[in-house]
Amino acid sequence: MTPILVCSTKPSLFGRRAASGFTLIEIMLVLTILGMISILIVPNLGSLETRTFNAQVRQAMSLLNYARRSAVVQGQPSSALFYNGNLDKDEIPQARTNSGNWQAGASTLVRFRDSTDQEIEIEDFVEIKFYPEGGSTGGTLLLEQDEQVVAIEIDPFTGRVTSE
């Protein structure tokens, strides 16, 4: 069995032993590359929650617009149900909604302000109903996550859905 040496003990061209290891420049180069990679990656990780919240807002608006279109096209009332994540699937009243349900994310707070400006935090659910002639029960859904607050307004006369 022949022993395997990790470093060479043969003398180099100039009569000295060849050194093994990394030079200071090589180490600095590797650290610089790692620093640049971390600068590119770390900001994207921080905005992941923001992108999730924005996706939830878009999903809520899509559900409301779908319920509005369904009521007008089908000629019968259509509703959308909004609830926090503390309801079980069995507790969701499926018979009340024909357009769909929307569940808040884990860190999203949902409040509802009705047409009389009475604001409540949604503990169970809130139903927003759209009618065939274009009207709705109206109100404002307030979605909040950390410092971000988005108000989705539903006009009671036209049923239009807008966000601020």
PDB file of C-alpha atoms in Angstrom:
ATOM      1  CA  MET A   1       0.000   0.000   0.000  1.00  0.00           C
ATOM      2  CA  THR A   2       1.408   3.382  -0.981  1.00  0.00           C
ATOM      3  CA  PRO A   3       0.853   6.370   1.274  1.00  0.00           C
ATOM      4  CA  ILE A   4      -0.944   9.339  -0.253  1.00  0.00           C
ATOM      5  CA  LEU A   5       0.449  12.747   0.598  1.00  0.00           C
ATOM      6  CA  VAL A   6      -1.781  15.782   0.818  1.00  0.00           C
ATOM      7  CA  CYS A   7       0.916  18.332   0.073  1.00  0.00           C
ATOM      8  CA  SER A   8       3.897  18.048  -2.150  1.00  0.00           C
ATOM      9  CA  THR A   9       7.347  17.904  -0.562  1.00  0.00           C
ATOM     10  CA  LYS A  10       9.201  18.236  -3.810  1.00  0.00           C
ATOM     11  CA  PRO A  11      11.248  21.374  -4.168  1.00  0.00           C
ATOM     12  CA  SER A  12       9.992  23.964  -6.658  1.00  0.00           C
ATOM     13  CA  LEU A  13      12.000  25.524  -9.466  1.00  0.00           C
ATOM     14  CA  PHE A  14      13.655  28.023  -7.144  1.00  0.00           C
ATOM     15  CA  GLY A  15      14.809  25.485  -4.607  1.00  0.00           C
ATOM     16  CA  ARG A  16      12.126  26.133  -1.970  1.00  0.00           C
ATOM     17  CA  ARG A  17       9.326  23.822  -1.008  1.00  0.00           C
ATOM     18  CA  ALA A  18       5.987  24.571  -2.738  1.00  0.00           C
ATOM     19  CA  ALA A  19       3.565  26.124  -0.262  1.00  0.00           C
ATOM     20  CA  SER A  20       0.078  24.718   0.086  1.00  0.00           C
ATOM     21  CA  GLY A  21      -3.049  26.717   1.031  1.00  0.00           C
ATOM     22  CA  PHE A  22      -4.841  29.844  -0.178  1.00  0.00           C
ATOM     23  CA  THR A  23      -3.406  33.274  -0.672  1.00  0.00           C
ATOM     24  CA  LEU A  24      -4.949  36.364   0.857  1.00  0.00           C
ATOM     25  CA  ILE A  25      -6.130  37.534  -2.569  1.00  0.00           C
ATOM     26  CA  GLU A  26      -7.974  34.253  -3.205  1.00  0.00           C
ATOM     27  CA  ILE A  27      -9.745  34.466   0.152  1.00  0.00           C
ATOM     28  CA  MET A  28     -10.701  38.108  -0.451  1.00  0.00           C
ATOM     29  CA  LEU A  29     -12.064  37.233  -3.898  1.00  0.00           C
ATOM     30  CA  VAL A  30     -14.265  34.446  -2.516  1.00  0.00           C
ATOM     31  CA  LEU A  31     -15.597  36.700   0.269  1.00  0.00           C
ATOM     32  CA  THR A  32     -16.368  39.447  -2.246  1.00  0.00           C
ATOM     33  CA  ILE A  33     -18.334  37.033  -4.436  1.00  0.00           C
ATOM     34  CA  LEU A  34     -20.297  35.738  -1.409  1.00  0.00           C
ATOM     35  CA  GLY A  35     -21.046  39.321  -0.378  1.00  0.00           C
ATOM     36  CA  MET A  36     -22.419  40.171  -3.813  1.00  0.00           C
ATOM     37  CA  ILE A  37     -24.620  37.083  -3.834  1.00  0.00           C
ATOM     38  CA  SER A  38     -26.025  37.906  -0.395  1.00  0.00           C
ATOM     39  CA  ILE A  39     -26.790  41.486  -1.489  1.00  0.00           C
ATOM     40  CA  LEU A  40     -28.880  40.110  -4.355  1.00  0.00           C
ATOM     41  CA  ILE A  41     -30.697  37.396  -2.395  1.00  0.00           C
ATOM     42  CA  VAL A  42     -31.467  38.899   1.046  1.00  0.00           C
ATOM     43  CA  PRO A  43     -33.755  41.770  -0.122  1.00  0.00           C
ATOM     44  CA  ASN A  44     -35.905  39.294  -2.050  1.00  0.00           C
ATOM     45  CA  LEU A  45     -36.446  37.182   1.050  1.00  0.00           C
ATOM     46  CA  GLY A  46     -37.715  40.197   2.981  1.00  0.00           C
ATOM     47  CA  SER A  47     -40.343  41.079   0.380  1.00  0.00           C
ATOM     48  CA  LEU A  48     -41.804  37.565   0.301  1.00  0.00           C
ATOM     49  CA  GLU A  49     -44.499  38.483   2.854  1.00  0.00           C
ATOM     50  CA  THR A  50     -45.341  41.619   0.890  1.00  0.00           C
ATOM     51  CA  ARG A  51     -45.807  39.616  -2.292  1.00  0.00           C
ATOM     52  CA  THR A  52     -48.009  37.129  -0.429  1.00  0.00           C
ATOM     53  CA  PHE A  53     -50.149  39.966   0.952  1.00  0.00           C
ATOM     54  CA  ASN A  54     -50.487  41.565  -2.494  1.00  0.00           C
ATOM     55  CA  ALA A  55     -51.563  38.198  -3.909  1.00  0.00           C
ATOM     56  CA  GLN A  56     -54.232  37.914  -1.196  1.00  0.00           C
ATOM     57  CA  VAL A  57     -55.550  41.384  -2.058  1.00  0.00           C
ATOM     58  CA  ARG A  58     -55.723  40.514  -5.765  1.00  0.00           C
ATOM     59  CA  GLN A  59     -57.488  37.243  -4.950  1.00  0.00           C
ATOM     60  CA  ALA A  60     -60.089  39.038  -2.787  1.00  0.00           C
ATOM     61  CA  MET A  61     -60.766  41.598  -5.514  1.00  0.00           C
ATOM     62  CA  SER A  62     -61.066  38.860  -8.139  1.00  0.00           C
ATOM     63  CA  LEU A  63     -63.609  36.994  -6.016  1.00  0.00           C
ATOM     64  CA  LEU A  64     -65.696  40.142  -5.563  1.00  0.00           C
ATOM     65  CA  ASN A  65     -65.605  40.954  -9.292  1.00  0.00           C
ATOM     66  CA  TYR A  66     -66.528  37.354 -10.125  1.00  0.00           C
ATOM     67  CA  ALA A  67     -69.513  37.456  -7.746  1.00  0.00           C
ATOM     68  CA  ARG A  68     -70.662  40.733  -9.304  1.00  0.00           C
ATOM     69  CA  ARG A  69     -70.414  39.379 -12.865  1.00  0.00           C
ATOM     70  CA  SER A  70     -72.149  36.143 -11.874  1.00  0.00           C
ATOM     71  CA  ALA A  71     -75.111  38.025 -10.400  1.00  0.00           C
ATOM     72  CA  VAL A  72     -75.578  40.134 -13.524  1.00  0.00           C
ATOM     73  CA  VAL A  73     -75.101  37.299 -16.026  1.00  0.00           C
ATOM     74  CA  GLN A  74     -77.162  34.656 -14.212  1.00  0.00           C
ATOM     75  CA  GLY A  75     -79.913  37.058 -13.158  1.00  0.00           C
ATOM     76  CA  GLN A  76     -79.915  35.942  -9.535  1.00  0.00           C
ATOM     77  CA  PRO A  77     -78.131  37.170  -6.389  1.00  0.00           C
ATOM     78  CA  SER A  78     -74.570  36.021  -5.933  1.00  0.00           C
ATOM     79  CA  SER A  79     -72.429  36.314  -2.829  1.00  0.00           C
ATOM     80  CA  ALA A  80     -68.822  36.111  -1.716  1.00  0.00           C
ATOM     81  CA  LEU A  81     -67.834  34.960   1.744  1.00  0.00           C
ATOM     82  CA  PHE A  82     -64.803  36.354   3.604  1.00  0.00           C
ATOM     83  CA  TYR A  83     -63.507  34.770   6.775  1.00  0.00           C
ATOM     84  CA  ASN A  84     -60.449  34.671   8.969  1.00  0.00           C
ATOM     85  CA  GLY A  85     -58.377  31.529   9.278  1.00  0.00           C
ATOM     86  CA  ASN A  86     -59.976  30.504  12.582  1.00  0.00           C
ATOM     87  CA  LEU A  87     -62.964  28.713  10.992  1.00  0.00           C
ATOM     88  CA  ASP A  88     -62.911  25.007  10.201  1.00  0.00           C
ATOM     89  CA  LYS A  89     -64.017  23.859   6.771  1.00  0.00           C
ATOM     90  CA  ASP A  90     -67.155  22.345   8.333  1.00  0.00           C
ATOM     91  CA  GLU A  91     -68.196  25.707   9.823  1.00  0.00           C
ATOM     92  CA  ILE A  92     -68.204  27.544   6.484  1.00  0.00           C
ATOM     93  CA  PRO A  93     -71.802  27.954   5.313  1.00  0.00           C
ATOM     94  CA  GLN A  94     -71.558  26.610   1.756  1.00  0.00           C
ATOM     95  CA  ALA A  95     -75.247  27.104   1.028  1.00  0.00           C
ATOM     96  CA  ARG A  96     -74.964  30.875   1.514  1.00  0.00           C
ATOM     97  CA  THR A  97     -72.363  31.461  -1.155  1.00  0.00           C
ATOM     98  CA  ASN A  98     -72.353  30.468  -4.771  1.00  0.00           C
ATOM     99  CA  SER A  99     -69.374  32.492  -6.005  1.00  0.00           C
ATOM    100  CA  GLY A 100     -66.683  31.416  -3.596  1.00  0.00           C
ATOM    101  CA  ASN A 101     -64.933  31.858  -0.303  1.00  0.00           C
ATOM    102  CA  TRP A 102     -61.834  33.802   0.672  1.00  0.00           C
ATOM    103  CA  GLN A 103     -59.744  32.932   3.704  1.00  0.00           C
ATOM    104  CA  ALA A 104     -57.286  35.374   5.252  1.00  0.00           C
ATOM    105  CA  GLY A 105     -53.655  34.375   5.576  1.00  0.00           C
ATOM    106  CA  ALA A 106     -52.027  33.665   8.923  1.00  0.00           C
ATOM    107  CA  SER A 107     -50.738  37.198   9.511  1.00  0.00           C
ATOM    108  CA  THR A 108     -53.532  39.093   7.740  1.00  0.00           C
ATOM    109  CA  LEU A 109     -56.141  40.939   9.780  1.00  0.00           C
ATOM    110  CA  VAL A 110     -59.524  41.423   8.135  1.00  0.00           C
ATOM    111  CA  ARG A 111     -62.006  44.085   9.169  1.00  0.00           C
ATOM    112  CA  PHE A 112     -65.248  45.166   7.554  1.00  0.00           C
ATOM    113  CA  ARG A 113     -66.808  48.625   7.481  1.00  0.00           C
ATOM    114  CA  ASP A 114     -70.439  48.574   6.397  1.00  0.00           C
ATOM    115  CA  SER A 115     -72.316  51.363   4.620  1.00  0.00           C
ATOM    116  CA  THR A 116     -73.127  53.014   7.986  1.00  0.00           C
ATOM    117  CA  ASP A 117     -69.368  53.314   8.761  1.00  0.00           C
ATOM    118  CA  GLN A 118     -69.594  50.776  11.568  1.00  0.00           C
ATOM    119  CA  GLU A 119     -66.303  48.864  11.593  1.00  0.00           C
ATOM    120  CA  ILE A 120     -65.989  45.308  12.900  1.00  0.00           C
ATOM    121  CA  GLU A 121     -63.155  42.817  12.988  1.00  0.00           C
ATOM    122  CA  ILE A 122     -64.249  39.667  11.223  1.00  0.00           C
ATOM    123  CA  GLU A 123     -64.232  36.855  13.743  1.00  0.00           C
ATOM    124  CA  ASP A 124     -66.343  34.334  11.848  1.00  0.00           C
ATOM    125  CA  PHE A 125     -67.250  35.524   8.368  1.00  0.00           C
ATOM    126  CA  VAL A 126     -68.841  38.343   6.417  1.00  0.00           C
ATOM    127  CA  GLU A 127     -71.005  37.872   3.341  1.00  0.00           C
ATOM    128  CA  ILE A 128     -71.084  40.414   0.540  1.00  0.00           C
ATOM    129  CA  LYS A 129     -74.048  39.941  -1.760  1.00  0.00           C
ATOM    130  CA  PHE A 130     -74.397  41.234  -5.320  1.00  0.00           C
ATOM    131  CA  TYR A 131     -77.769  41.625  -7.046  1.00  0.00           C
ATOM    132  CA  PRO A 132     -78.722  41.134 -10.740  1.00  0.00           C
ATOM    133  CA  GLU A 133     -79.462  44.824 -11.296  1.00  0.00           C
ATOM    134  CA  GLY A 134     -75.848  45.657 -10.332  1.00  0.00           C
ATOM    135  CA  GLY A 135     -76.198  46.719  -6.709  1.00  0.00           C
ATOM    136  CA  SER A 136     -74.653  45.081  -3.664  1.00  0.00           C
ATOM    137  CA  THR A 137     -74.755  45.097   0.117  1.00  0.00           C
ATOM    138  CA  GLY A 138     -71.727  47.409  -0.134  1.00  0.00           C
ATOM    139  CA  GLY A 139     -69.077  48.216   2.432  1.00  0.00           C
ATOM    140  CA  THR A 140     -65.325  48.278   2.747  1.00  0.00           C
ATOM    141  CA  LEU A 141     -63.036  45.331   3.421  1.00  0.00           C
ATOM    142  CA  LEU A 142     -59.898  46.369   5.274  1.00  0.00           C
ATOM    143  CA  LEU A 143     -56.985  43.961   4.889  1.00  0.00           C
ATOM    144  CA  GLU A 144     -54.013  44.612   7.140  1.00  0.00           C
ATOM    145  CA  GLN A 145     -50.604  42.976   7.461  1.00  0.00           C
ATOM    146  CA  ASP A 146     -47.832  44.615   9.490  1.00  0.00           C
ATOM    147  CA  GLU A 147     -47.810  48.268   8.333  1.00  0.00           C
ATOM    148  CA  GLN A 148     -49.706  47.636   5.103  1.00  0.00           C
ATOM    149  CA  VAL A 149     -53.406  48.404   4.982  1.00  0.00           C
ATOM    150  CA  VAL A 150     -55.518  47.982   1.849  1.00  0.00           C
ATOM    151  CA  ALA A 151     -59.146  49.090   1.662  1.00  0.00           C
ATOM    152  CA  ILE A 152     -61.328  47.291  -0.878  1.00  0.00           C
ATOM    153  CA  GLU A 153     -64.473  49.340  -1.376  1.00  0.00           C
ATOM    154  CA  ILE A 154     -67.707  47.848  -2.720  1.00  0.00           C
ATOM    155  CA  ASP A 155     -70.155  50.464  -3.942  1.00  0.00           C
ATOM    156  CA  PRO A 156     -73.701  49.586  -2.751  1.00  0.00           C
ATOM    157  CA  PHE A 157     -75.417  51.151  -5.791  1.00  0.00           C
ATOM    158  CA  THR A 158     -73.239  50.034  -8.696  1.00  0.00           C
ATOM    159  CA  GLY A 159     -71.436  47.071  -7.119  1.00  0.00           C
ATOM    160  CA  ARG A 160     -68.075  48.367  -8.388  1.00  0.00           C
ATOM    161  CA  VAL A 161     -65.026  47.062  -6.585  1.00  0.00           C
ATOM    162  CA  THR A 162     -62.074  49.425  -6.076  1.00  0.00           C
ATOM    163  CA  SER A 163     -59.029  49.377  -3.817  1.00  0.00           C
ATOM    164  CA  GLU A 164     -56.918  52.034  -2.133  1.00  0.00           C
TER     165      GLU A 164
END
